Amino acid sequence: MELALLPGLRTTRSDSSGAFSFVSVSPGDYTLRARRVGFEVTTQEVSVDGATGSRVEMLMAMRTGAQLLAEVTISGQRVMFPARLSEPYSRVARGRGSFFTRELIDSLQPWDIKSLLQRVPGVHINDRSVRFARCDSHAVLGSDARIQIYLDGVRLTRYGSSLSLDANAVLRDVVISAVQLVEVYPSISSVPPEYGDDACAVILIWSR
């Protein structure tokens, strides 16, 4: 419990039993104020006379009081999606990548999916290529990991064969109006484990 003797700046704290004292108090009239968390502030008038060695004893009782808490406002929005996409949308809720829902795509009105991906930090796109900054780092270190793209859970990118299909080629054929959700994981540390094979970054596209 914190106690203050007013007027003035004299304060003290009670011990574990609630006892307290002020020493060498000048004669006069004072207000004793007591504060404690969970209790109402209590005040009591006290007079100190000028007699040598005088001692004033008093008893204070405090009443419990309701503590006002700051108002908390919780807001949210209802998101509708196909039942088959419950797992992808649960990843959206966890927020470990960059995500574009159908509602966000409609509000942004991108020309194509590559225009959409340009909004992701660390992604660099032009007419001929799609690059992720983290993948450039892997290339410098000699890693064979590449950008991998999946459509409805099926990997479309292929590298190192006569049927090679890189990220740029795959994205060029995606019709943005047919997309329900895009998940972008720009580094291997953020990629869901089931999509991490040979990947330095992953784009998951889910159709409507």
Coordinates of C-alpha atoms in Angstrom, one line a residue:
M1 CA 0.0 0.0 0.0
E2 CA 1.3 3.5 -0.9
L3 CA 0.7 6.3 1.5
A4 CA 1.2 10.0 1.1
L5 CA 1.1 12.8 3.7
L6 CA -0.4 16.0 2.2
P7 CA 0.4 18.7 1.7
G8 CA 4.0 18.0 0.9
L9 CA 5.9 15.2 -0.9
R10 CA 6.3 12.7 2.0
T11 CA 5.4 9.1 0.9
T12 CA 5.9 5.7 2.3
R13 CA 4.8 2.1 1.9
S14 CA 3.2 -0.2 4.4
D15 CA 4.8 -3.5 5.3
S16 CA 3.2 -6.9 4.7
S17 CA 0.8 -6.5 7.7
G18 CA -0.3 -3.1 6.6
A19 CA 1.6 -1.1 9.2
F20 CA 3.3 2.1 8.3
S21 CA 4.9 5.2 9.9
F22 CA 6.1 8.7 9.2
V23 CA 8.8 10.2 11.4
S24 CA 9.9 13.7 12.2
V25 CA 6.7 15.2 11.0
S26 CA 6.3 19.0 11.7
P27 CA 3.3 20.1 13.7
G28 CA 0.2 20.9 11.7
D29 CA -2.9 19.5 10.0
Y30 CA -2.4 16.9 7.3
T31 CA -4.4 14.6 5.0
L32 CA -3.2 11.0 4.8
R33 CA -3.9 9.4 1.5
A34 CA -3.7 5.6 0.9
R35 CA -3.7 3.8 -2.4
R36 CA -3.7 0.1 -3.3
V37 CA -4.5 -1.7 -6.5
G38 CA -8.0 -3.1 -6.3
F39 CA -9.1 -0.7 -3.6
E40 CA -10.7 2.7 -3.5
V41 CA -8.4 5.6 -2.7
T42 CA -8.8 6.4 1.0
T43 CA -8.1 9.7 2.8
Q44 CA -8.2 10.6 6.5
E45 CA -7.5 13.9 8.3
V46 CA -4.7 13.9 11.0
S47 CA -3.3 16.6 13.3
V48 CA 0.2 16.6 14.7
D49 CA 0.8 18.8 17.8
G50 CA 4.1 20.3 18.8
A51 CA 4.7 18.4 22.0
T52 CA 8.2 16.8 22.2
G53 CA 8.1 13.1 21.4
S54 CA 4.4 13.1 20.6
R55 CA 3.0 10.1 18.7
V56 CA -0.2 9.8 16.6
E57 CA -1.7 6.4 16.1
M58 CA -4.5 5.9 13.6
L59 CA -6.3 3.1 11.9
M60 CA -7.4 3.2 8.2
A61 CA -9.8 0.9 6.5
M62 CA -9.9 0.6 2.7
R63 CA -12.9 -0.5 0.6
T64 CA -12.5 -2.8 -2.4
G65 CA -13.3 -1.0 -5.6
A66 CA -14.0 -2.1 -9.2
Q67 CA -11.1 -1.3 -11.4
L68 CA -12.0 0.3 -14.7
L69 CA -10.3 -1.3 -17.7
A70 CA -9.6 0.3 -21.0
E71 CA -12.3 -0.5 -23.6
V72 CA -11.2 -3.1 -26.1
T73 CA -12.8 -3.2 -29.6
I74 CA -12.6 -6.4 -31.6
S75 CA -13.4 -6.2 -35.3
G76 CA -13.3 -8.8 -38.1
Q77 CA -14.9 -9.7 -41.3
R78 CA -16.6 -12.8 -42.7
V79 CA -14.7 -14.5 -45.5
M80 CA -16.5 -16.9 -47.8
F81 CA -14.5 -19.6 -49.6
P82 CA -15.1 -23.1 -51.1
A83 CA -14.9 -25.9 -48.5
R84 CA -12.1 -27.6 -50.5
L85 CA -9.9 -24.6 -49.8
S86 CA -10.1 -24.7 -46.0
E87 CA -6.5 -25.7 -45.6
P88 CA -5.2 -22.8 -47.9
Y89 CA -7.3 -20.3 -46.1
S90 CA -6.1 -21.6 -42.7
R91 CA -2.6 -20.7 -43.9
V92 CA -3.9 -17.2 -44.8
A93 CA -5.1 -16.8 -41.2
R94 CA -1.6 -17.8 -39.9
G95 CA -0.1 -15.1 -42.1
R96 CA 3.3 -16.5 -42.8
G97 CA 3.4 -15.4 -46.5
S98 CA 1.8 -12.9 -48.8
F99 CA -1.8 -13.7 -49.9
F100 CA -4.3 -12.5 -52.4
T101 CA -7.9 -13.6 -51.9
R102 CA -10.5 -13.2 -54.5
E103 CA -11.9 -10.2 -52.7
L104 CA -8.5 -8.5 -52.7
I105 CA -7.9 -9.3 -56.3
D106 CA -11.2 -7.7 -57.3
S107 CA -10.4 -4.6 -55.3
L108 CA -6.9 -4.3 -56.9
Q109 CA -8.0 -5.1 -60.4
P110 CA -4.6 -6.3 -61.7
W111 CA -4.0 -6.7 -65.4
D112 CA -2.7 -10.2 -64.9
I113 CA -1.2 -12.4 -62.1
K114 CA 2.3 -11.1 -62.7
S115 CA 1.0 -7.6 -62.0
L116 CA -0.4 -8.9 -58.8
L117 CA 2.9 -10.5 -57.7
Q118 CA 4.8 -7.3 -58.2
R119 CA 3.2 -6.1 -55.0
V120 CA 5.1 -8.7 -53.0
P121 CA 8.3 -7.4 -51.4
G122 CA 11.4 -9.1 -52.9
V123 CA 9.7 -10.1 -56.1
H124 CA 11.0 -8.7 -59.4
I125 CA 9.0 -9.3 -62.6
N126 CA 9.4 -8.2 -66.2
D127 CA 8.3 -9.5 -69.6
R128 CA 10.9 -12.2 -69.6
S129 CA 11.4 -13.4 -66.1
V130 CA 10.2 -13.8 -62.5
R131 CA 12.8 -13.3 -59.8
F132 CA 12.7 -13.6 -56.0
A133 CA 15.5 -12.0 -54.1
R134 CA 16.0 -15.0 -51.8
C135 CA 16.3 -17.3 -54.9
D136 CA 19.1 -15.0 -56.3
S137 CA 20.9 -15.6 -53.0
H138 CA 20.5 -19.4 -53.4
A139 CA 21.9 -19.2 -56.9
V140 CA 25.0 -17.4 -55.7
L141 CA 25.5 -20.2 -53.2
G142 CA 25.3 -22.9 -55.8
S143 CA 21.8 -24.2 -54.8
D144 CA 19.6 -26.0 -57.4
A145 CA 16.5 -24.7 -55.7
R146 CA 14.1 -22.9 -58.0
I147 CA 10.8 -21.0 -57.9
Q148 CA 8.1 -23.6 -57.8
I149 CA 4.4 -22.9 -58.9
Y150 CA 1.5 -25.1 -58.0
L151 CA -2.1 -24.9 -59.4
D152 CA -4.7 -26.6 -57.2
G153 CA -1.9 -28.6 -55.5
V154 CA -0.2 -29.8 -58.7
R155 CA 3.3 -28.6 -59.5
L156 CA 3.5 -27.0 -63.0
T157 CA 7.1 -25.8 -63.1
R158 CA 9.6 -28.1 -64.6
Y159 CA 13.4 -27.5 -64.9
G160 CA 16.3 -29.2 -66.6
S161 CA 14.6 -31.2 -69.4
S162 CA 13.3 -30.8 -72.9
L163 CA 9.9 -30.1 -71.4
S164 CA 11.2 -27.4 -69.2
L165 CA 8.5 -24.9 -68.0
D166 CA 9.8 -22.1 -65.8
A167 CA 7.9 -19.7 -63.5
N168 CA 7.5 -17.0 -66.1
A169 CA 6.0 -19.4 -68.7
V170 CA 3.6 -20.8 -66.1
L171 CA 2.3 -17.4 -64.9
R172 CA 1.9 -16.2 -68.5
D173 CA -0.9 -18.8 -69.0
V174 CA -2.8 -18.1 -65.7
V175 CA -6.1 -16.3 -66.3
I176 CA -6.6 -14.0 -63.3
S177 CA -10.4 -14.0 -63.4
A178 CA -10.3 -17.8 -62.7
V179 CA -8.2 -17.4 -59.6
Q180 CA -9.7 -17.7 -56.1
L181 CA -6.6 -17.4 -54.0
V182 CA -2.8 -16.9 -54.4
E183 CA -0.3 -17.8 -51.7
V184 CA 3.2 -16.5 -52.1
Y185 CA 6.1 -17.7 -50.0
P186 CA 9.2 -15.7 -50.9
S187 CA 11.7 -17.8 -48.9
I188 CA 12.2 -21.5 -48.1
S189 CA 11.8 -20.8 -44.4
S190 CA 8.1 -19.7 -45.0
V191 CA 7.1 -22.4 -47.4
P192 CA 4.7 -25.1 -46.1
P193 CA 6.7 -28.3 -45.7
E194 CA 4.6 -30.3 -48.3
Y195 CA 5.6 -27.8 -51.0
G196 CA 9.3 -27.4 -50.1
D197 CA 11.0 -29.9 -52.5
D198 CA 13.6 -28.2 -54.7
A199 CA 12.1 -24.8 -53.9
C200 CA 13.7 -21.5 -53.0
A201 CA 10.2 -19.8 -53.2
V202 CA 6.7 -21.1 -53.9
I203 CA 3.6 -19.7 -55.5
L204 CA 0.4 -21.6 -54.8
I205 CA -2.6 -20.7 -57.1
W206 CA -6.1 -22.0 -56.3
S207 CA -8.8 -21.8 -58.9
R208 CA -12.4 -20.7 -58.3

